Coordinates of C-alpha atoms in Angstrom, one line a residue:
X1338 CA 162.9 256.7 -22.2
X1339 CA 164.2 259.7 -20.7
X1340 CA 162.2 262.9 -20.1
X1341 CA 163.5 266.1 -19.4
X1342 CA 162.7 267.8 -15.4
X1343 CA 159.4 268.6 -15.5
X1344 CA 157.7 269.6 -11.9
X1345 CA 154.4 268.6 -13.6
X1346 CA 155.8 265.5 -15.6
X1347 CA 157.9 264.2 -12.2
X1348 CA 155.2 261.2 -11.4
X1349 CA 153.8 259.8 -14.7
X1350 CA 155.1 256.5 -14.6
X1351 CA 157.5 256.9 -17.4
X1352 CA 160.2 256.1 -15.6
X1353 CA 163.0 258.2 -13.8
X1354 CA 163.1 261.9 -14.5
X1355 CA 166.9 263.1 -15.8
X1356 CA 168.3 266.4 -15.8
X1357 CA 169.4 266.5 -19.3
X1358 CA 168.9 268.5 -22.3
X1359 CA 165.6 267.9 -24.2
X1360 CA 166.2 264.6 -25.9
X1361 CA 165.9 264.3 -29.9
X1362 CA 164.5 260.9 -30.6
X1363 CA 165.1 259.1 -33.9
X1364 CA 162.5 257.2 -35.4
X1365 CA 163.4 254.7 -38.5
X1366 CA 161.6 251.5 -39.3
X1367 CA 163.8 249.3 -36.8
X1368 CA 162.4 251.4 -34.0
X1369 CA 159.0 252.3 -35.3
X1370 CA 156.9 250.4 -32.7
X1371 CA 159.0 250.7 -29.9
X1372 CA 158.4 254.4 -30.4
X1373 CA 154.6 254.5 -30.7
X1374 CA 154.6 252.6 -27.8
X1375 CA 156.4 255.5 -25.8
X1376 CA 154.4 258.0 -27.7
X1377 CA 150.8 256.1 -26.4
X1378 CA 151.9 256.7 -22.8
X1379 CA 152.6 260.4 -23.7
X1380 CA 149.6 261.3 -25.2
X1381 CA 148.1 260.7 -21.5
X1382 CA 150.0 262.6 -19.2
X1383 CA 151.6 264.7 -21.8
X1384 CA 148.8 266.3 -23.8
X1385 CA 150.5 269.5 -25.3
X1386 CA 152.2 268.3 -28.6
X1387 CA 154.2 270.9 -30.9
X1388 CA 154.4 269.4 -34.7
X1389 CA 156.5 270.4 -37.4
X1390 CA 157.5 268.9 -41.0
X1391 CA 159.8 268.5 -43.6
X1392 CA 159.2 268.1 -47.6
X1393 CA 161.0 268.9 -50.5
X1394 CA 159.7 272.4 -51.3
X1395 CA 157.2 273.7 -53.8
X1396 CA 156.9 272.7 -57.0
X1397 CA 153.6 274.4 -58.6
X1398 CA 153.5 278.1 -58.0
X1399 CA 150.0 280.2 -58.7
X1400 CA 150.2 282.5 -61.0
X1401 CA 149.1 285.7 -58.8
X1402 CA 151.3 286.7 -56.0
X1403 CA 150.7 284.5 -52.8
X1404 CA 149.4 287.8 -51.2
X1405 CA 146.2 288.3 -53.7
X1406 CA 145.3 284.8 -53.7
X1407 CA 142.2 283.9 -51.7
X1408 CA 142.0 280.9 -49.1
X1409 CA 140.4 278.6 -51.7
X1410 CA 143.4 279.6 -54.2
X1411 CA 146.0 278.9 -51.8
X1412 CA 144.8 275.4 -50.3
X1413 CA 144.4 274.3 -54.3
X1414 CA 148.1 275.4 -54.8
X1415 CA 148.6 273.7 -51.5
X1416 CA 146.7 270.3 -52.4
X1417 CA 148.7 270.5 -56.4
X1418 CA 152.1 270.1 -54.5
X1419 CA 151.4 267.7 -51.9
X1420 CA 149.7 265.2 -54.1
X1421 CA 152.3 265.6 -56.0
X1422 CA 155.2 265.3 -53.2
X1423 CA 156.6 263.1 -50.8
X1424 CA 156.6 263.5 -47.1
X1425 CA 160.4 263.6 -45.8
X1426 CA 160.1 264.0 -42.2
X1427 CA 158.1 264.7 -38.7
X1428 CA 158.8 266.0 -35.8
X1429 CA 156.4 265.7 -32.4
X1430 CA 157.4 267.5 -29.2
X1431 CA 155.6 266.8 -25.7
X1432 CA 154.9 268.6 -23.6
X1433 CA 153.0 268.1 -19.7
X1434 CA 151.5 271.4 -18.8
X1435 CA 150.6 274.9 -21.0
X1436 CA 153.8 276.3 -19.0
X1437 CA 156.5 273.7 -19.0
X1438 CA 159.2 273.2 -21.7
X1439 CA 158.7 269.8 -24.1
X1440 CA 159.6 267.0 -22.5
X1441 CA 160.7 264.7 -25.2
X1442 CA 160.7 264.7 -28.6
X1443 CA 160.3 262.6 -31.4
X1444 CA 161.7 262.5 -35.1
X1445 CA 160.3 260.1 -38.0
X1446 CA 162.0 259.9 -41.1
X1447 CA 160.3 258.5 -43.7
X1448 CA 161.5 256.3 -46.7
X1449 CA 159.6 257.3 -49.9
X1450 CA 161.4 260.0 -51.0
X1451 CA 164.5 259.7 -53.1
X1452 CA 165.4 262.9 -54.9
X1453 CA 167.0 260.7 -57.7
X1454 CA 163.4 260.2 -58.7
X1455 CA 161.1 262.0 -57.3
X1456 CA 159.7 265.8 -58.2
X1457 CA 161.0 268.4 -55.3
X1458 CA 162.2 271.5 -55.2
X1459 CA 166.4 271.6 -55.9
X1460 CA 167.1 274.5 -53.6
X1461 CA 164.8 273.2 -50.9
X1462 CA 166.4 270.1 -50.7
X1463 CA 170.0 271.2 -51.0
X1464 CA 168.7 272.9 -48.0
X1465 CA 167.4 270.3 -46.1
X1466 CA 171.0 268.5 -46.5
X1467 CA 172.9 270.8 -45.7
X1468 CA 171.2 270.9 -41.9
X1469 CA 171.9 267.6 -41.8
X1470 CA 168.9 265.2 -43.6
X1471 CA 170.6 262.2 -45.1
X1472 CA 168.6 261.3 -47.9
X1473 CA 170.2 258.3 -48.3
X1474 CA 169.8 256.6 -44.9
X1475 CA 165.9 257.4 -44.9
X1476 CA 166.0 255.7 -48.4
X1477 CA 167.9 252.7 -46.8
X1478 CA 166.5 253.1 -43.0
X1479 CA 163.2 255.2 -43.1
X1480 CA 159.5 254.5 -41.9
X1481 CA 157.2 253.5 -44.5
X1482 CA 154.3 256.3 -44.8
X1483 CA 152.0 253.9 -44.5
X1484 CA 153.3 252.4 -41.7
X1485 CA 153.9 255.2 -39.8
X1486 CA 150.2 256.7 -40.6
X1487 CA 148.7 253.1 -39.0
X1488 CA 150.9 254.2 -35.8
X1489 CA 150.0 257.3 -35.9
X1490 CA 145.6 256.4 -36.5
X1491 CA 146.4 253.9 -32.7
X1492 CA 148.6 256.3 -30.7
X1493 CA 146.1 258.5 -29.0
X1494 CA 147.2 261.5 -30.7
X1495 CA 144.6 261.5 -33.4
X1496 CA 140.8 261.5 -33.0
X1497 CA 141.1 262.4 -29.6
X1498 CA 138.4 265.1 -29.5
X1499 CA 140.3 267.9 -27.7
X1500 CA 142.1 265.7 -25.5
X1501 CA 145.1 267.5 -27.3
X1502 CA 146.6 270.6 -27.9
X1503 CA 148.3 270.9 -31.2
X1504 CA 151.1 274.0 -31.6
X1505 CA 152.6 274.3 -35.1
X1506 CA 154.2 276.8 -37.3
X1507 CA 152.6 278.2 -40.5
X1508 CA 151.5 274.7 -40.9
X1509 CA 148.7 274.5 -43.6
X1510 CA 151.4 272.0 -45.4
X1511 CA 152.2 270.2 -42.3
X1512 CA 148.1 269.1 -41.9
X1513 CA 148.1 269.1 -45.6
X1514 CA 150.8 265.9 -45.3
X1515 CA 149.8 264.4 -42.7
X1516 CA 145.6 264.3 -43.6
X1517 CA 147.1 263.1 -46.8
X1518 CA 148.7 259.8 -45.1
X1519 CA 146.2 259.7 -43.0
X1520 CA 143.1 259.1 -45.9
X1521 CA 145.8 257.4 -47.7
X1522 CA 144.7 259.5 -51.0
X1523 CA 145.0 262.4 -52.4
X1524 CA 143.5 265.7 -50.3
X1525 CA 140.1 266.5 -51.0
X1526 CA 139.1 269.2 -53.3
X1527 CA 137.6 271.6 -51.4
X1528 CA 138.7 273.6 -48.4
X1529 CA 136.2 273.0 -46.6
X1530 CA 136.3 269.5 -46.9
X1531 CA 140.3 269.7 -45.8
X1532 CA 138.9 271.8 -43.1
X1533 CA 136.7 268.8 -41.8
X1534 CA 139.3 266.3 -41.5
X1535 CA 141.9 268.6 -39.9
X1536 CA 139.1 268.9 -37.0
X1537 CA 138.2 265.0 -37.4
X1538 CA 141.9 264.2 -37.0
X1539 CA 143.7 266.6 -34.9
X1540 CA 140.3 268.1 -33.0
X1541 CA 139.5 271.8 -32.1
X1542 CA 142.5 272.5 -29.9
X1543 CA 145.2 273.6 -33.0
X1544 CA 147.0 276.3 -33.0
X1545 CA 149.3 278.0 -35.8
X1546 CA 151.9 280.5 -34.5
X1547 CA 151.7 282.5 -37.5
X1548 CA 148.1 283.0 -36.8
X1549 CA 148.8 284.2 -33.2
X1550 CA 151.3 286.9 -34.8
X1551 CA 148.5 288.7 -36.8
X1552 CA 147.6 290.3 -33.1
X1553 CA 151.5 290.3 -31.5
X1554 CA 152.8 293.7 -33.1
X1555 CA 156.2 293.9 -34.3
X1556 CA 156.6 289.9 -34.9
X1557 CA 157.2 289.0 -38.0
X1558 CA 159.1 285.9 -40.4
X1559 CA 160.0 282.6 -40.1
X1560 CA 160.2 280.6 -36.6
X1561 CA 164.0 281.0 -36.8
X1562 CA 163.5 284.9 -36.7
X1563 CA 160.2 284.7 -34.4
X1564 CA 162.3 283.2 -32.4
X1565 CA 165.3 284.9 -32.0
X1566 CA 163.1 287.8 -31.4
X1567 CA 161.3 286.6 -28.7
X1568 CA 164.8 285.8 -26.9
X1569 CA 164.1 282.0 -27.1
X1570 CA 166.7 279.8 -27.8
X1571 CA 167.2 276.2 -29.1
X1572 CA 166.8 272.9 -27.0
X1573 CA 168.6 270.7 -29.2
X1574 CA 169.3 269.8 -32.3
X1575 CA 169.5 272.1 -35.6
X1576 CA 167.6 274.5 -37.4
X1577 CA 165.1 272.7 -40.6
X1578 CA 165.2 269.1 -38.8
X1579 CA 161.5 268.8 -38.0
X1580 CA 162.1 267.3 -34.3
X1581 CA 164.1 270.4 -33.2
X1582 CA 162.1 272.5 -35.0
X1583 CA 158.9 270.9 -32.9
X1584 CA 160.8 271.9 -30.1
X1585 CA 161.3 275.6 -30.9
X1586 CA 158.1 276.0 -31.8
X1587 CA 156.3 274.9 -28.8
X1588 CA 159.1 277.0 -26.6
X1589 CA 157.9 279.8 -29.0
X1590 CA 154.5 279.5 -28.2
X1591 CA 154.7 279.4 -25.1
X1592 CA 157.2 283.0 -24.7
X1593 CA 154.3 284.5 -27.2
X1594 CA 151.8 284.0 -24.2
X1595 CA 154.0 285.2 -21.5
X1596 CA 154.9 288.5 -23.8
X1597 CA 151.6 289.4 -25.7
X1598 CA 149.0 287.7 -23.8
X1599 CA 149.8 287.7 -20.0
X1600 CA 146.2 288.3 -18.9
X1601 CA 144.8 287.0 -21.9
X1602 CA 143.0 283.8 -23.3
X1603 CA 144.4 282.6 -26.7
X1604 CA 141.9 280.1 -27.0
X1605 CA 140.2 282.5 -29.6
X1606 CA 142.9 281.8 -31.7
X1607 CA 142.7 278.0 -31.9
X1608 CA 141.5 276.1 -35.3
X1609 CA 142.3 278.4 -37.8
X1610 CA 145.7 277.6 -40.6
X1611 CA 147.6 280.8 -41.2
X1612 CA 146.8 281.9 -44.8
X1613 CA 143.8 279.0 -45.0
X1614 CA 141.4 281.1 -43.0
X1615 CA 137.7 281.0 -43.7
X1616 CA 134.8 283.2 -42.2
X1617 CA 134.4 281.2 -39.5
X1618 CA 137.3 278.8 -37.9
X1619 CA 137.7 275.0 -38.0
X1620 CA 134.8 274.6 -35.6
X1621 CA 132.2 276.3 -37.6
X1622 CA 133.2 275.3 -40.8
X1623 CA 133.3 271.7 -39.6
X1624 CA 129.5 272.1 -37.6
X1625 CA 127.0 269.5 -39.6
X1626 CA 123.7 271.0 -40.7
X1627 CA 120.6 270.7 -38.2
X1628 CA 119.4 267.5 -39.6
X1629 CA 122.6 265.9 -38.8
X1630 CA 123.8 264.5 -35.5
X1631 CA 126.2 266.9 -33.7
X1632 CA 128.8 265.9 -32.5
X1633 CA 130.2 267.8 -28.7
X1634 CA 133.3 267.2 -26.5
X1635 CA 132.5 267.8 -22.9
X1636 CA 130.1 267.6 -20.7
X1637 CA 126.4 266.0 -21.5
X1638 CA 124.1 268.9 -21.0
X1639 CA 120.0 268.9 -21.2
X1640 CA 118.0 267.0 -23.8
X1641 CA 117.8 269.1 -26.9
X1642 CA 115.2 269.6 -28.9
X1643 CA 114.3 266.4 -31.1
X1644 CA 115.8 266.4 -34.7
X1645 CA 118.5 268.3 -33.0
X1646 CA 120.5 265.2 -30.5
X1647 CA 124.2 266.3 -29.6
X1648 CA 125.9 263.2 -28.7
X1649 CA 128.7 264.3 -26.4
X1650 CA 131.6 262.2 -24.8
X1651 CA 133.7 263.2 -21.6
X1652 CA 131.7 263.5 -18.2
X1653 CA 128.5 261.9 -18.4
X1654 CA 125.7 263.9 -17.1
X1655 CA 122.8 262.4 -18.8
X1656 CA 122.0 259.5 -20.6
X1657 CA 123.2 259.2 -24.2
X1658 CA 120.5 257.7 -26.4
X1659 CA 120.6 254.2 -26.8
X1660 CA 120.9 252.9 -30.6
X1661 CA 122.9 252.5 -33.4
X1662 CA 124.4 256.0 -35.0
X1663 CA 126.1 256.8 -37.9
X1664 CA 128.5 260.1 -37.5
X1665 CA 129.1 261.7 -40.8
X1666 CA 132.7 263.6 -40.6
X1667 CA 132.7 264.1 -44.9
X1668 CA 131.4 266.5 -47.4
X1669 CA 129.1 269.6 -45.9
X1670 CA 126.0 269.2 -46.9
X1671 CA 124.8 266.2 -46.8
X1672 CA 122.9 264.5 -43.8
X1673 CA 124.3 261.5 -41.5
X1674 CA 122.2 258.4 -41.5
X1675 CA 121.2 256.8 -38.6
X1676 CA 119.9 253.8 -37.2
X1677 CA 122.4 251.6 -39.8
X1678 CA 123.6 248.3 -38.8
X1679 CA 125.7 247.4 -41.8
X1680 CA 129.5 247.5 -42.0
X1681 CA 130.2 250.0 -44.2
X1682 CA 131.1 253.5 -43.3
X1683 CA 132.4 254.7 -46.5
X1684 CA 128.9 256.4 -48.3
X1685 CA 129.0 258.6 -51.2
X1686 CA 132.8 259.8 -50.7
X1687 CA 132.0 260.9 -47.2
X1688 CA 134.1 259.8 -44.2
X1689 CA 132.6 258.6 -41.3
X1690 CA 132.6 256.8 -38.0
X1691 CA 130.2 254.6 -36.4
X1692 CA 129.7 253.8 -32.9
X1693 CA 126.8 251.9 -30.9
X1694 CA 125.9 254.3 -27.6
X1695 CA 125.0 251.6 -25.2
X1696 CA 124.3 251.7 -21.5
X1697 CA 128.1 250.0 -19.6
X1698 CA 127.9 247.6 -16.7
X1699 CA 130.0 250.5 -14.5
X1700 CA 126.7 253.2 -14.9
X1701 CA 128.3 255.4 -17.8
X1702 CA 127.7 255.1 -21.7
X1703 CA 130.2 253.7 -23.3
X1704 CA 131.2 254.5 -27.5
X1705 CA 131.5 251.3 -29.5
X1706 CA 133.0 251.0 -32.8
X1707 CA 130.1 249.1 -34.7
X1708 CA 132.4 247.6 -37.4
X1709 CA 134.3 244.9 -35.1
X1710 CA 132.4 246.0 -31.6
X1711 CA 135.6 246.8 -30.1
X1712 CA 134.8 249.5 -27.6
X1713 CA 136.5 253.0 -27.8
X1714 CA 137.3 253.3 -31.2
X1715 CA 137.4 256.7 -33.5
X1716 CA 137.1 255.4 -37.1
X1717 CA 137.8 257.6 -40.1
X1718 CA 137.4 255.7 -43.5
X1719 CA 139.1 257.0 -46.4
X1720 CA 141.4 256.2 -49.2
X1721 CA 141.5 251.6 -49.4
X1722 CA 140.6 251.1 -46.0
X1723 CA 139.7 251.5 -42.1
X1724 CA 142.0 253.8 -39.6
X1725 CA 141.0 253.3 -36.3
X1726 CA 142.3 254.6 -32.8
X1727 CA 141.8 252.2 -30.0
X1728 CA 142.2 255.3 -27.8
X1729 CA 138.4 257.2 -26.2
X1730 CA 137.5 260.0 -28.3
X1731 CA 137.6 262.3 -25.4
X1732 CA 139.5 260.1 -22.2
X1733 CA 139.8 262.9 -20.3
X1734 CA 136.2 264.8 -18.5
X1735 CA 138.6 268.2 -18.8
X1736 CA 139.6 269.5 -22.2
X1737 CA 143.3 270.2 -22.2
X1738 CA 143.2 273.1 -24.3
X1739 CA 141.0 274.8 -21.2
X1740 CA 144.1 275.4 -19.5
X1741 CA 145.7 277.5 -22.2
X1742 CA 145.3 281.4 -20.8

């Protein structure tokens, strides 16, 4: 696999470094694995990953103007239109450093879709094929979603606590599809239930251009335009193909910083979906009540006080409690059990993972995935069955989003 010349990317054991353009790579269901198994050893040294999607437009329309509707209003015309829809395509760029240009790119086209029989939007498709999407050859070719969200759950680039930076575009429909596969149902029915899986899957660490440009004067329309206005131009491929897309938009973010925020921290404006914005951002509105376990990504601090435990991976500082917990990911407002042995983590509609906190020959605590007591795992349950990453929730003692300025 070939990466683009990166002075931070130079030695990571992927193989030779060429001087090329930023490579495009297609994903179908021949090539599925063999892709994953690049995109595993990315998500270590290459922890900055720009998303983008395609899907065949919008199909139910509110009834007010999309400008009076309120957050709740415009996630349940969100959730209408992608139960209702198929997922078309995704795009991942990589990226090794909050400076340097993506790396490597990846683009999965999925199979389910087939405009002969399926709902979509004429004009967006017609759109979408004439950049280039052939419809037919994803019928013929593509990834299966399921498939694909199974790679996805084991390639480090989900439930990995803030081990990764997500960049995206307007993208309260890109999370919308992918938490959808992810679950393998239909979204849930409140935002601030959507809200808790974003954060579940995809961490603390996401940011959504369009969000950025409520504070960058002057910036305005889609990522073609923000771009072009921001003097960036594209690596490769063409415009509404999610993998070059990806691309732009991470090359985007990153000119944003340089122009608007050159002494600044944008960290402030991570966790929050451009239109789906709450009172408080994906953190907060994910925060359990004080009779649940919390949940931290960092460093182990002092005991708290009891009724109040924080279980935290990355450094290890202190001892983590030794037991059996039960972390509750689902519906706000309800309380996590603990000190539960059985197998199931599915209770009451909520989603959950379970892990036994245990003292590791090597002197650190280690996370173990109760349900088959292999170590490591991040399980999230919905939909017919069990997602789990084999990746640590947090491998890395630094956050990566730290380094974003």
């Amino acid at each position: 696999m070939k990466v683009q010349t990166d002075p931070a990317g130079a030695a990571t054991g992927l193989g030779p470094v060429a001087k090329t353009k930023l490579e495009i790579r297609q994903v179908w269901a021949h090539n599925l694995a063999s892709a994953f198994a690049d995109i595993r050893l990315l998500a270590e040294k290459f922890p900055y990953v720009s998303m983008d999607t395609e899907f065949p437009g919008v199909i139910h329309h509110p009834s007010k103007h999309h400008a009076l509707l309120t957050p709740a209003e415009r996630y349940a015309a969100l959730k209408s239109n992608v139960d209702a829809l198929h997922l078309i395509q995704v795009g991942l760029s990589f990226a090794a450093t909050p400076d340097s240009p993506p790396s490597v790119a990846f683009e999965i086209n999925l199979q389910e879709f087939d405009p002969r029989a399926h709902r979509h939007a004429p004009e967006s498709v017609a759109l979408l094929a004439a950049h280039g999407l052939d419809f037919d050859a994803h019928r013929k070719h593509g990834v299966q979603a399921r498939d694909f969200a199974a790679f996805l759950m084991s390639s480090g680039l989900v439930c990995a606590g803030n081990a990764v930076t997500w960049v995206t575009f307007h993208s309260a429909y890109d999370f919308g599809y992918l938490v959808k596969l992810l679950i393998g149902r239909k979204l849930p029915r409140t935002l601030p239930e959507f809200l808790r899986l974003v954060r579940v899957f995809f961490g603390e660490g996401v940011y959504d251009i369009r969000h950025v440009m409520t504070r960058c004067g002057g910036l305005y329309g889609g990522l073609d335009r923000v771009a072009a206005s921001l003097g960036v131009e594209r690596a490769a491929g063409r415009s509404h193909q999610a993998g070059s897309d990806s691309a732009l938009t991470w090359d985007a973010f990153r000119r944003i910083r340089q122009v608007y925020f050159p002494n600044q921290s944008v960290r402030g404006f991570a966790g929050v979906l451009f239109g789906l914005e709450l009172e408080t951002d994906l953190a907060a509105a994910a925060a359990p009540r004080d009779t649940e376990k919390k949940i931290k990504f960092g460093n182990i601090s002092a005991a708290p006080p009891v009724g109040k435990e924080k279980i935290k991976f990355g450094t290890i500082g202190a001892a983590v409690p030794v037991g059996t917990e039960t972390i509750k990911f689902g519906t706000i407002g309800a309380a996590a059990a603990t000190g539960n042995n059985n197998n199931k983590n599915k209770l009451g509609g909520n989603y959950y993972a379970k892990f036994i906190v245990h003292n590791s020959s090597s002197g650190g605590n280690k996370a173990v995935n109760n349900n088959n007591n292999v170590r490591n795992r991040c399980a999230a349950v919905g939909g017919n069955g069990n997602h789990r990453n084999s990746r640590k929730v947090a491998p890395h003692p630094q956050v990566a989003v730290a380094a974003l300025r």
